[in-house]
Short mmCIF file of C-alpha atoms in Angstrom, two decimals:
data_model
loop_
_atom_site.label_atom_id
_atom_site.label_comp_id
_atom_site.label_asym_id
_atom_site.label_seq_id
_atom_site.Cartn_x
_atom_site.Cartn_y
_atom_site.Cartn_z
CA UNK U 80 -0.16 -0.07 -0.10
CA UNK U 81 1.48 3.41 -1.00
CA UNK U 82 -0.16 6.66 0.40
CA UNK U 83 1.05 9.85 -1.20
CA UNK U 84 0.26 13.62 0.74
CA UNK U 85 1.62 16.75 0.24
CA UNK U 86 1.61 18.99 3.49
CA UNK U 87 3.52 22.50 3.00
CA UNK U 88 5.65 20.94 -0.02
CA UNK U 89 6.55 17.54 1.30
CA UNK U 90 5.54 14.67 0.15
CA UNK U 91 5.86 12.23 2.49
CA UNK U 92 5.44 8.75 0.72
CA UNK U 93 4.53 5.56 3.17
CA UNK U 94 5.00 2.50 1.67
CA UNK U 95 2.96 -0.77 4.62
CA UNK U 96 3.02 -3.40 5.08
CA UNK U 97 3.18 -6.80 7.16
CA UNK U 98 6.28 -8.78 9.18
CA UNK U 99 6.49 -12.25 7.89
CA UNK U 100 6.90 -13.87 11.27
CA UNK U 101 9.32 -16.75 11.25
CA UNK U 102 8.88 -16.71 15.17
CA UNK U 103 6.43 -18.95 17.80
CA UNK U 104 5.82 -19.80 21.85
CA UNK U 105 8.53 -22.48 20.97
CA UNK U 106 11.18 -19.69 20.28
CA UNK U 107 10.86 -18.22 23.48
CA UNK U 108 10.70 -18.34 27.20
CA UNK U 109 8.11 -16.32 29.69
CA UNK U 110 9.06 -15.16 32.65
CA UNK U 111 6.63 -16.43 35.31
CA UNK U 112 5.86 -13.06 36.15
CA UNK U 113 4.70 -11.79 32.98
CA UNK U 114 2.17 -15.25 31.88
CA UNK U 115 -0.49 -13.47 33.13
CA UNK U 116 -0.24 -10.05 31.49
CA UNK U 117 0.52 -11.77 28.26
CA UNK U 118 -2.87 -13.79 29.18
CA UNK U 119 -4.59 -10.99 29.72
CA UNK U 120 -3.26 -9.33 26.48
CA UNK U 121 -4.02 -11.82 24.46
CA UNK U 122 -7.86 -12.34 25.82
CA UNK U 123 -8.48 -8.77 25.39
CA UNK U 124 -7.20 -9.09 21.53
CA UNK U 125 -9.03 -12.24 20.74
CA UNK U 126 -12.63 -11.20 22.47
CA UNK U 127 -11.93 -7.19 21.83
CA UNK U 128 -15.84 -7.19 19.91
CA UNK U 129 -16.89 -8.45 23.91
CA UNK U 130 -15.45 -5.03 25.45
CA UNK U 131 -16.80 -2.76 23.30
CA UNK U 132 -15.22 0.95 22.39
CA UNK U 133 -14.85 2.09 26.33
CA UNK U 134 -13.62 -0.84 27.37
CA UNK U 135 -10.59 -3.34 26.63
CA UNK U 136 -6.12 -2.11 26.84
CA UNK U 137 -5.74 -1.05 22.89
CA UNK U 138 -2.49 0.74 23.68
CA UNK U 139 0.35 -1.05 25.44
CA UNK U 140 3.88 -0.33 26.78
CA UNK U 141 6.11 -3.23 26.47
CA UNK U 142 9.35 -1.89 29.22
CA UNK U 143 12.62 -3.02 30.96
CA UNK U 144 16.46 -3.29 30.21
CA UNK U 145 17.13 -4.08 26.64
CA UNK U 146 17.63 -7.25 25.66
CA UNK U 147 14.44 -8.91 27.50
CA UNK U 148 12.79 -10.37 25.07
CA UNK U 149 10.44 -6.95 24.60
CA UNK U 150 10.33 -7.02 20.74
CA UNK U 151 10.58 -10.38 20.23
CA UNK U 152 7.83 -11.34 23.09
CA UNK U 153 5.32 -9.18 20.60
CA UNK U 154 6.29 -11.06 17.56
CA UNK U 155 5.14 -13.80 19.42
CA UNK U 156 1.77 -12.51 20.83
CA UNK U 157 1.53 -11.25 16.94
CA UNK U 158 2.76 -15.24 15.22
CA UNK U 159 0.41 -16.63 18.07
CA UNK U 160 -2.84 -14.86 18.02
CA UNK U 161 -2.57 -14.99 13.81
CA UNK U 162 -2.82 -11.03 13.87
CA UNK U 163 -0.93 -8.96 10.84
CA UNK U 164 1.96 -7.52 12.89
CA UNK U 165 2.98 -3.90 10.99
CA UNK U 166 6.01 -2.02 12.39
CA UNK U 167 5.50 1.41 11.77
CA UNK U 168 8.37 2.61 14.14
CA UNK U 169 10.01 4.54 11.10
CA UNK U 170 7.33 6.48 10.26
CA UNK U 171 6.52 7.25 13.55
CA UNK U 172 9.28 8.78 14.62
CA UNK U 173 10.00 10.47 10.82
CA UNK U 174 6.75 12.52 11.14
CA UNK U 175 4.41 10.33 9.17
CA UNK U 176 2.17 9.11 12.35
CA UNK U 177 -1.08 10.69 10.68
CA UNK U 178 -0.56 8.76 7.36
CA UNK U 179 0.05 5.78 8.56
CA UNK U 180 -2.61 5.03 10.98
CA UNK U 181 -4.87 6.05 7.82
CA UNK U 182 -2.99 3.74 6.33
CA UNK U 183 -3.58 1.13 8.98
CA UNK U 184 -7.25 1.79 9.33
CA UNK U 185 -7.71 0.79 5.77
CA UNK U 186 -5.95 -2.33 6.85
CA UNK U 187 -8.29 -2.74 9.44
CA UNK U 188 -11.30 -3.98 6.38
CA UNK U 189 -8.82 -6.21 5.92
CA UNK U 190 -7.52 -8.03 8.30
CA UNK U 191 -10.57 -6.80 11.18
CA UNK U 192 -7.56 -6.57 14.09
CA UNK U 193 -4.16 -6.02 13.78
CA UNK U 194 -0.89 -5.18 15.93
CA UNK U 195 1.21 -2.27 15.12
CA UNK U 196 3.99 -1.44 16.54
CA UNK U 197 7.08 0.75 17.20
CA UNK U 198 10.30 0.09 18.65
CA UNK U 199 11.59 2.32 21.55
CA UNK U 200 9.48 5.47 21.53
CA UNK U 201 11.84 7.00 24.28
CA UNK U 202 13.08 8.63 20.95
CA UNK U 203 9.98 11.04 20.71
CA UNK U 204 9.52 10.94 24.42
CA UNK U 205 9.38 14.50 26.03
CA UNK U 206 8.07 17.48 24.65
CA UNK U 207 10.36 19.56 27.01
CA UNK U 208 13.96 18.38 25.22
CA UNK U 209 12.50 19.08 21.77
CA UNK U 210 14.49 21.57 19.86
CA UNK U 211 13.15 20.74 16.39
CA UNK U 212 9.82 22.49 15.86
CA UNK U 213 9.26 19.96 13.52
CA UNK U 214 9.83 17.69 15.99
CA UNK U 215 6.80 19.18 18.19
CA UNK U 216 4.38 19.30 15.50
CA UNK U 217 5.34 14.80 15.15
CA UNK U 218 4.93 14.19 18.83
CA UNK U 219 1.56 16.97 18.93
CA UNK U 220 0.63 14.29 15.84
CA UNK U 221 0.94 11.45 17.28
CA UNK U 222 -0.65 12.05 20.29
CA UNK U 223 -3.40 12.50 18.41
CA UNK U 224 -3.67 9.81 16.64
CA UNK U 225 -3.63 8.25 20.21
CA UNK U 226 -6.83 9.78 21.28
CA UNK U 227 -7.94 7.77 17.82
CA UNK U 228 -9.22 10.82 16.44
CA UNK U 229 -11.03 8.22 14.10
CA UNK U 230 -11.46 5.13 14.66
CA UNK U 231 -9.01 2.45 16.42
CA UNK U 232 -10.19 -0.15 17.58
CA UNK U 233 -9.23 -2.59 16.47
CA UNK U 234 -5.63 -1.07 16.23
CA UNK U 235 -3.61 -2.06 19.37
CA UNK U 236 -0.61 -0.42 19.32
CA UNK U 237 2.86 -1.93 21.65
CA UNK U 238 5.16 0.21 21.98
CA UNK U 239 8.71 -0.87 23.55
CA UNK U 240 11.51 1.35 26.21
CA UNK U 241 13.96 0.62 27.98
CA UNK U 242 13.52 3.72 30.14
CA UNK U 243 9.66 4.25 30.73
CA UNK U 244 10.47 6.94 33.85
CA UNK U 245 11.81 9.50 30.92
CA UNK U 246 8.35 9.45 28.90
CA UNK U 247 6.75 12.80 28.63
CA UNK U 248 3.83 12.35 30.89
CA UNK U 249 1.00 13.04 27.91
CA UNK U 250 2.48 9.74 26.40
CA UNK U 251 2.67 7.79 29.31
CA UNK U 252 -1.60 9.38 29.88
CA UNK U 253 -2.45 7.68 26.73
CA UNK U 254 -0.50 4.26 28.12
CA UNK U 255 -3.34 1.05 29.04
CA UNK U 256 -1.22 -1.02 29.97
CA UNK U 257 2.49 -1.19 31.33
CA UNK U 258 4.53 -4.90 30.76
CA UNK U 259 7.61 -4.65 32.88
CA UNK U 260 10.41 -7.37 31.35
CA UNK U 261 12.43 -8.80 33.94
CA UNK U 262 16.13 -10.55 33.28
CA UNK U 263 15.41 -14.42 33.43
CA UNK U 264 16.08 -16.88 36.98
CA UNK U 265 18.19 -19.76 36.85
CA UNK U 266 15.42 -21.94 35.43
CA UNK U 267 14.63 -19.29 33.38
CA UNK U 268 17.86 -19.02 31.53
CA UNK U 269 18.45 -22.75 31.30
CA UNK U 270 15.24 -23.19 28.83
CA UNK U 271 16.63 -19.90 26.86
CA UNK U 272 19.68 -21.58 26.09
CA UNK U 273 17.91 -24.45 25.51
CA UNK U 274 15.93 -22.70 23.05
CA UNK U 275 18.96 -21.14 21.34
CA UNK U 276 21.04 -25.09 21.55
CA UNK U 277 17.78 -26.84 19.72
CA UNK U 278 17.83 -24.93 17.20
CA UNK U 279 18.16 -26.94 13.97
CA UNK U 280 19.76 -24.32 11.79
CA UNK U 281 23.28 -24.51 13.66
CA UNK U 282 25.19 -27.71 14.04
CA UNK U 283 27.05 -27.02 17.16
CA UNK U 284 26.08 -29.84 20.26
CA UNK U 285 26.03 -28.60 24.32
CA UNK U 286 25.66 -31.54 26.85
CA UNK U 287 22.94 -30.51 28.23
CA UNK U 288 24.47 -30.38 32.23
CA UNK U 289 26.80 -27.87 30.99
CA UNK U 290 23.62 -26.20 29.69
CA UNK U 291 22.56 -26.33 33.52
CA UNK U 292 25.75 -25.28 35.06
CA UNK U 293 26.07 -22.46 32.78
CA UNK U 294 22.67 -21.06 34.24
CA UNK U 295 23.96 -21.49 37.55
CA UNK U 296 26.48 -19.03 37.45
CA UNK U 297 25.06 -16.34 34.42
CA UNK U 298 22.87 -13.89 36.87
CA UNK U 299 21.93 -10.53 35.92
CA UNK U 300 22.15 -12.07 31.89
CA UNK U 301 19.03 -11.42 30.14
CA UNK U 302 18.52 -13.19 27.12
CA UNK U 303 20.49 -10.86 23.95
CA UNK U 304 23.80 -12.18 26.86
CA UNK U 305 22.91 -16.03 27.09
CA UNK U 306 22.89 -15.43 23.08
CA UNK U 307 26.69 -14.11 22.51
CA UNK U 308 27.86 -16.35 25.40
CA UNK U 309 26.61 -19.24 23.64
CA UNK U 310 27.97 -17.38 20.35
CA UNK U 311 31.07 -16.75 21.47
CA UNK U 312 31.29 -20.52 22.99
CA UNK U 313 30.67 -22.04 18.93
CA UNK U 314 33.33 -19.37 17.42
CA UNK U 315 35.64 -21.28 20.27
CA UNK U 316 34.98 -24.49 19.76
CA UNK U 317 35.00 -24.08 15.93
CA UNK U 318 38.64 -22.24 16.32
CA UNK U 319 39.27 -25.69 17.25
CA UNK U 320 37.53 -27.67 15.04
CA UNK U 321 35.16 -28.92 16.76
CA UNK U 322 31.10 -29.07 16.84
CA UNK U 323 30.69 -30.43 20.42
CA UNK U 324 30.85 -27.52 22.68
CA UNK U 325 32.50 -28.01 26.20
CA UNK U 326 32.00 -26.16 29.45
CA UNK U 327 35.55 -25.06 28.26
CA UNK U 328 34.15 -22.79 25.25
CA UNK U 329 30.71 -22.09 27.11
CA UNK U 330 33.29 -20.53 29.98
CA UNK U 331 34.90 -18.82 27.60
CA UNK U 332 32.08 -17.22 25.61
CA UNK U 333 30.97 -16.10 29.85
CA UNK U 334 34.29 -14.00 30.12
CA UNK U 335 34.40 -12.42 27.10
CA UNK U 336 29.94 -11.05 27.49
CA UNK U 337 29.01 -8.79 30.80
CA UNK U 338 25.47 -8.96 31.65
CA UNK U 339 23.15 -6.94 30.70
CA UNK U 340 20.59 -6.57 33.85
CA UNK U 341 23.25 -6.57 36.51
CA UNK U 342 24.72 -2.93 35.46
CA UNK U 343 21.17 -2.10 36.27
CA UNK U 344 19.71 -4.42 39.55
CA UNK U 345 21.49 -4.71 42.62
CA UNK U 346 20.14 -8.66 42.62
CA UNK U 347 22.08 -11.33 44.17
CA UNK U 348 21.10 -14.83 43.59
CA UNK U 349 21.41 -16.48 47.16
CA UNK U 350 24.26 -18.70 47.72
CA UNK U 351 23.54 -20.28 51.37
CA UNK U 352 20.75 -21.55 53.11
CA UNK U 353 19.72 -21.65 57.51
CA UNK U 354 21.87 -25.23 56.60
CA UNK U 355 25.31 -23.23 56.18
CA UNK U 356 25.00 -20.48 59.10
CA UNK U 357 26.15 -22.06 62.32
CA UNK U 358 23.98 -21.53 65.28
CA UNK U 359 21.21 -18.25 66.35
CA UNK U 360 18.23 -21.27 65.76
CA UNK U 361 15.98 -19.04 67.53
CA UNK U 362 16.05 -16.61 64.41
CA UNK U 363 16.07 -18.72 62.12
CA UNK U 364 12.79 -20.69 63.44
CA UNK U 365 11.41 -16.43 63.67
CA UNK U 366 11.88 -15.87 60.83
CA UNK U 367 10.50 -18.97 59.22
CA UNK U 368 7.66 -18.43 61.23
CA UNK U 369 7.17 -14.76 59.75
CA UNK U 370 7.16 -15.88 55.95
CA UNK U 371 5.29 -19.18 56.34
CA UNK U 372 2.48 -17.06 57.79
CA UNK U 373 2.12 -13.50 56.22
CA UNK U 374 2.92 -12.09 52.28
CA UNK U 375 5.58 -9.46 52.90
CA UNK U 376 6.81 -7.93 56.42
CA UNK U 377 9.34 -5.69 57.25
CA UNK U 378 11.88 -6.45 60.12
CA UNK U 379 14.83 -4.67 61.24
CA UNK U 380 17.76 -6.76 61.89
CA UNK U 381 20.12 -5.00 64.11
CA UNK U 382 23.50 -5.95 66.74
CA UNK U 383 26.79 -5.48 67.00
CA UNK U 384 29.31 -6.39 63.38
CA UNK U 385 29.92 -9.05 62.07
CA UNK U 386 26.83 -11.13 63.82
CA UNK U 387 25.70 -12.80 60.35
CA UNK U 388 22.35 -9.89 60.15
CA UNK U 389 22.67 -9.45 56.11
CA UNK U 390 23.98 -13.20 56.02
CA UNK U 391 20.61 -14.22 57.36
CA UNK U 392 18.86 -12.14 54.86
CA UNK U 393 20.21 -14.25 52.28
CA UNK U 394 19.71 -17.30 53.96
CA UNK U 395 16.41 -16.33 53.94
CA UNK U 396 15.83 -15.63 50.87
CA UNK U 397 17.96 -18.74 49.65
CA UNK U 398 15.77 -21.18 52.29
CA UNK U 399 12.77 -20.56 49.88
CA UNK U 400 14.23 -19.64 46.54
CA UNK U 401 13.22 -16.05 46.67
CA UNK U 402 14.71 -13.49 44.73
CA UNK U 403 17.27 -11.40 46.95
CA UNK U 404 17.88 -7.62 46.64
CA UNK U 405 20.37 -6.03 48.83
CA UNK U 406 20.82 -2.46 48.98
CA UNK U 407 24.32 -0.81 50.04
CA UNK U 408 24.07 2.91 50.75
CA UNK U 409 26.84 3.62 49.15
CA UNK U 410 25.43 1.87 45.28
CA UNK U 411 22.97 4.61 45.84
CA UNK U 412 24.36 8.09 46.81
CA UNK U 413 24.45 10.91 44.65
CA UNK U 414 25.10 14.49 45.07
CA UNK U 415 21.80 15.39 43.47
CA UNK U 416 18.81 15.50 45.25
CA UNK U 417 16.03 13.11 44.80
CA UNK U 418 17.78 10.66 42.41
CA UNK U 419 18.79 8.71 44.85
CA UNK U 420 14.97 8.00 46.73
CA UNK U 421 13.66 7.94 42.51
CA UNK U 422 16.41 4.56 42.32
CA UNK U 423 14.83 2.68 45.09
CA UNK U 424 11.53 3.40 44.67
CA UNK U 425 12.35 1.94 41.21
CA UNK U 426 14.32 -1.11 43.13
CA UNK U 427 11.58 -1.59 45.07
CA UNK U 428 8.84 -1.63 42.15
CA UNK U 429 11.39 -4.17 40.66
CA UNK U 430 10.59 -6.27 43.89
CA UNK U 431 7.17 -5.67 43.64
CA UNK U 432 6.99 -8.09 40.40
CA UNK U 433 9.97 -10.38 41.29
CA UNK U 434 8.09 -11.18 44.65
CA UNK U 435 7.94 -13.09 46.60
CA UNK U 436 11.36 -11.35 47.35
CA UNK U 437 13.47 -10.80 50.08
CA UNK U 438 14.56 -7.12 49.80
CA UNK U 439 17.40 -6.44 51.97
CA UNK U 440 18.96 -2.44 52.92
CA UNK U 441 22.46 -2.91 54.45
CA UNK U 442 23.20 -0.85 56.95
CA UNK U 443 19.71 1.03 56.73
CA UNK U 444 21.20 4.21 58.37
CA UNK U 445 23.03 4.74 55.14
CA UNK U 446 19.73 4.75 53.82
CA UNK U 447 17.73 7.81 56.03
CA UNK U 448 18.02 11.35 58.09
CA UNK U 449 19.81 10.35 61.52
CA UNK U 450 18.69 11.68 64.46
CA UNK U 451 19.40 14.99 64.65
CA UNK U 452 20.76 15.43 61.65
CA UNK U 453 19.03 17.00 58.58
CA UNK U 454 20.45 16.36 55.33
CA UNK U 455 19.45 16.04 51.70
CA UNK U 456 17.89 12.33 52.61
CA UNK U 457 14.79 13.57 54.09
CA UNK U 458 12.37 13.13 50.71
CA UNK U 459 14.03 9.49 50.46
CA UNK U 460 13.63 8.99 54.23
CA UNK U 461 9.53 10.02 54.23
CA UNK U 462 9.68 7.07 51.12
CA UNK U 463 10.86 4.75 52.91
CA UNK U 464 8.90 5.17 55.91
CA UNK U 465 5.29 4.78 54.15
CA UNK U 466 6.38 2.07 52.11
CA UNK U 467 7.20 0.64 55.83
CA UNK U 468 3.89 0.89 56.48
CA UNK U 469 2.37 -0.27 54.12
CA UNK U 470 4.85 -2.68 52.20
CA UNK U 471 4.14 -4.07 49.24
CA UNK U 472 2.27 -7.49 49.09
CA UNK U 473 4.92 -10.25 48.47
CA UNK U 474 8.12 -8.09 49.73
CA UNK U 475 10.08 -8.87 53.04
CA UNK U 476 11.41 -5.99 53.67
CA UNK U 477 14.82 -6.09 55.77
CA UNK U 478 17.08 -3.25 57.17
CA UNK U 479 20.20 -4.19 59.07
CA UNK U 480 22.20 -1.55 61.20
CA UNK U 481 24.86 -2.03 64.29
CA UNK U 482 23.35 0.92 66.17
CA UNK U 483 19.44 1.42 65.57
CA UNK U 484 19.96 4.06 68.42
CA UNK U 485 21.42 6.52 65.56
CA UNK U 486 17.61 6.67 63.18
CA UNK U 487 14.84 8.27 64.04
CA UNK U 488 12.29 6.93 66.57
CA UNK U 489 9.32 7.24 64.32
CA UNK U 490 11.65 5.52 61.59
CA UNK U 491 12.21 2.47 63.92
CA UNK U 492 8.59 2.23 64.79
CA UNK U 493 7.39 1.61 61.40
CA UNK U 494 9.03 -2.25 61.32
CA UNK U 495 6.84 -4.53 63.16
CA UNK U 496 9.85 -7.10 64.06
CA UNK U 497 13.14 -5.68 65.54
CA UNK U 498 14.97 -8.96 65.54
CA UNK U 499 18.26 -8.90 67.87
CA UNK U 500 21.20 -10.57 66.54
CA UNK U 501 23.97 -10.70 70.02
CA UNK U 502 27.43 -11.67 69.94
CA UNK U 503 27.71 -15.58 69.42
CA UNK U 504 27.45 -17.48 72.54
CA UNK U 505 30.53 -19.91 73.22
CA UNK U 506 28.56 -23.16 72.01
CA UNK U 507 27.67 -21.34 68.89
CA UNK U 508 31.89 -20.30 68.22
CA UNK U 509 32.52 -24.07 68.58
CA UNK U 510 29.96 -24.87 65.52
CA UNK U 511 31.11 -21.89 63.57
CA UNK U 512 34.91 -23.20 64.38
CA UNK U 513 33.73 -26.51 63.08
CA UNK U 514 32.15 -25.38 60.41
CA UNK U 515 34.68 -22.91 58.90
CA UNK U 516 37.74 -25.25 60.58
CA UNK U 517 37.23 -28.19 60.79
CA UNK U 518 40.35 -29.94 61.85
CA UNK U 519 40.90 -28.04 64.28
CA UNK U 520 40.26 -28.04 67.67
CA UNK U 521 36.79 -26.33 68.21
CA UNK U 522 37.23 -25.96 71.99
CA UNK U 523 39.84 -24.94 72.38
CA UNK U 524 40.13 -22.08 70.12
CA UNK U 525 37.12 -21.46 71.48
CA UNK U 526 39.01 -21.23 75.00
CA UNK U 527 41.90 -19.29 73.31
CA UNK U 528 38.80 -16.01 72.44
CA UNK U 529 35.01 -16.61 73.49
CA UNK U 530 34.29 -12.76 72.54
CA UNK U 531 34.99 -13.11 69.15
CA UNK U 532 31.65 -12.53 66.09
CA UNK U 533 30.84 -14.54 63.10
CA UNK U 534 32.86 -12.52 60.61
CA UNK U 535 36.39 -12.35 63.43
CA UNK U 536 36.32 -16.30 63.07
CA UNK U 537 35.44 -16.47 58.95
CA UNK U 538 38.38 -13.52 58.63
CA UNK U 539 40.63 -15.68 60.48
CA UNK U 540 40.03 -18.58 58.47
CA UNK U 541 40.26 -16.89 55.18
CA UNK U 542 43.86 -15.51 57.13
CA UNK U 543 44.87 -18.39 57.31
CA UNK U 544 44.48 -19.63 54.16
CA UNK U 545 46.04 -16.77 52.29
CA UNK U 546 49.24 -17.03 54.16
CA UNK U 547 49.52 -20.23 52.86
CA UNK U 548 49.30 -22.05 56.61
CA UNK U 549 47.10 -24.90 57.14
CA UNK U 550 44.25 -23.88 59.74
CA UNK U 551 45.63 -25.34 62.28
CA UNK U 552 44.39 -24.73 65.67
CA UNK U 553 47.56 -22.77 67.17
CA UNK U 554 48.37 -21.20 63.93
CA UNK U 555 43.95 -19.76 64.35
CA UNK U 556 44.77 -19.27 68.04
CA UNK U 557 47.39 -16.70 67.13
CA UNK U 558 45.34 -15.00 64.90
CA UNK U 559 41.91 -13.96 67.23
CA UNK U 560 44.30 -13.28 70.46
CA UNK U 561 43.90 -9.88 71.51
CA UNK U 562 40.52 -9.29 68.85
CA UNK U 563 38.03 -7.56 71.56
CA UNK U 564 34.64 -6.67 70.98
CA UNK U 565 32.20 -4.35 73.12
CA UNK U 566 28.90 -4.90 73.40
CA UNK U 567 28.24 -3.17 76.58
CA UNK U 568 25.85 -0.72 75.29
CA UNK U 569 23.82 -3.06 73.58
CA UNK U 570 21.73 -4.51 76.55
CA UNK U 571 20.53 -0.44 76.75
CA UNK U 572 19.97 -0.39 73.22
CA UNK U 573 17.76 -3.81 73.28
CA UNK U 574 15.89 -2.38 76.03
CA UNK U 575 14.48 0.69 74.21
CA UNK U 576 14.40 -0.82 70.93
CA UNK U 577 12.35 -4.64 71.82
CA UNK U 578 13.50 -7.82 70.33
CA UNK U 579 11.14 -9.86 68.59
CA UNK U 580 13.39 -12.85 69.63
CA UNK U 581 12.55 -12.52 73.38
CA UNK U 582 9.28 -11.71 72.40
CA UNK U 583 9.12 -14.78 69.79
CA UNK U 584 10.35 -17.16 72.94
CA UNK U 585 8.27 -15.96 75.24
CA UNK U 586 4.95 -16.91 73.19
CA UNK U 587 6.38 -20.31 71.85
CA UNK U 588 7.31 -21.25 75.20
CA UNK U 589 4.03 -20.26 76.65
CA UNK U 590 1.84 -22.89 73.94
CA UNK U 591 4.59 -25.24 75.14
CA UNK U 592 3.74 -25.25 78.71
#
């Protein structure tokens, strides 16, 4: 189809035809967090006549980091629904919006319904940043077409964006549904790798066990990254005149490919479970009870440094297979007022999408305004305080801190549970020595210094290895000699803050009577 229109002496020409799609659901991995959104979208497109002119979403935004499958997802949807797919990106960005929408409406006479696709709508996202009057006119024209100057019923507009928060509010208000695409988890990465390996168009073979191992170590890699890892691995194998890809080839591809998502998201895949942590059994029981009897909660873990507060947050996620987001104050610090708040807001939104999720603010006092101190963190403090009042469903927010007395009282009060992590008992220190130095005599090491934190014991073992020494009792005893930890103030802190562990112990004892 060709449409010609003369405007201000400029001839505009549009050639519009549907793409021939060669993809289907077997070529695409749908993240579990997207499954319902995809089903809703397909239901609307297939049954739009039942919704009438007013109901049923027509304009959709697919957002998320690059390489997470936004464009391919749109194509797979069109292929599954057997609906014509028109890529109108170039026409819209060149100012031919009115012309192309006229052509799309003509297509409806034959197709009844169709998908119009615009890739990276960010390019025309903000009127405030437009200098060229023609660009401004093109953007205004695009907005008017979204309003449906003529009947758009049957046209389903799918747009993609890597930066949805940068979109013009007038544009964003015309988007009926926003669907955010996320990096795949371990199972998702394995399925994506399988899709590419099983592709019959290439001659390379990869052991399935090797794919499983690769999926475990590719945290933060999106679909595009995983494809590139395989490409580099295939290349390495072919250089050696092989089509059987070995794990060393996959490691080569991994080394040559950087993960896209890790630059944008502070996700950590839990490497431990409770069984990997010695001692603190009552703490483990309490945390399990909280997770198993709620759909989201807020917890303040406090106590002397090095007593496992952050490790327990990670182990809790590992225990239940939940997503784990670890935030450190230094990662979000910025000299620009409000910037850190926006980033925290983005992470909280992502945590909700990835629920069930453990979101840990490590050393939470670095995120908020301290007691008696005025700073640029005022807006961030207020925002976090409001979130603690009503945490997102399926999200367990854990704040860790060595001394919560630095936190403002109203902020601390928002935490439902305040869990005190004391220095490990002598029995727990013995268990820690047995965990990290099984060949040493734990009783003698505890006798050498009975006032060590979990971190002290771990660091002593690490130092011994770094010094080229075996983890012998005499070596370790010398390394921990003289280490001291002053915890005398914590009796008053616990009395002031409270301790859910003691409350849990009392209640559990009452029930067992």
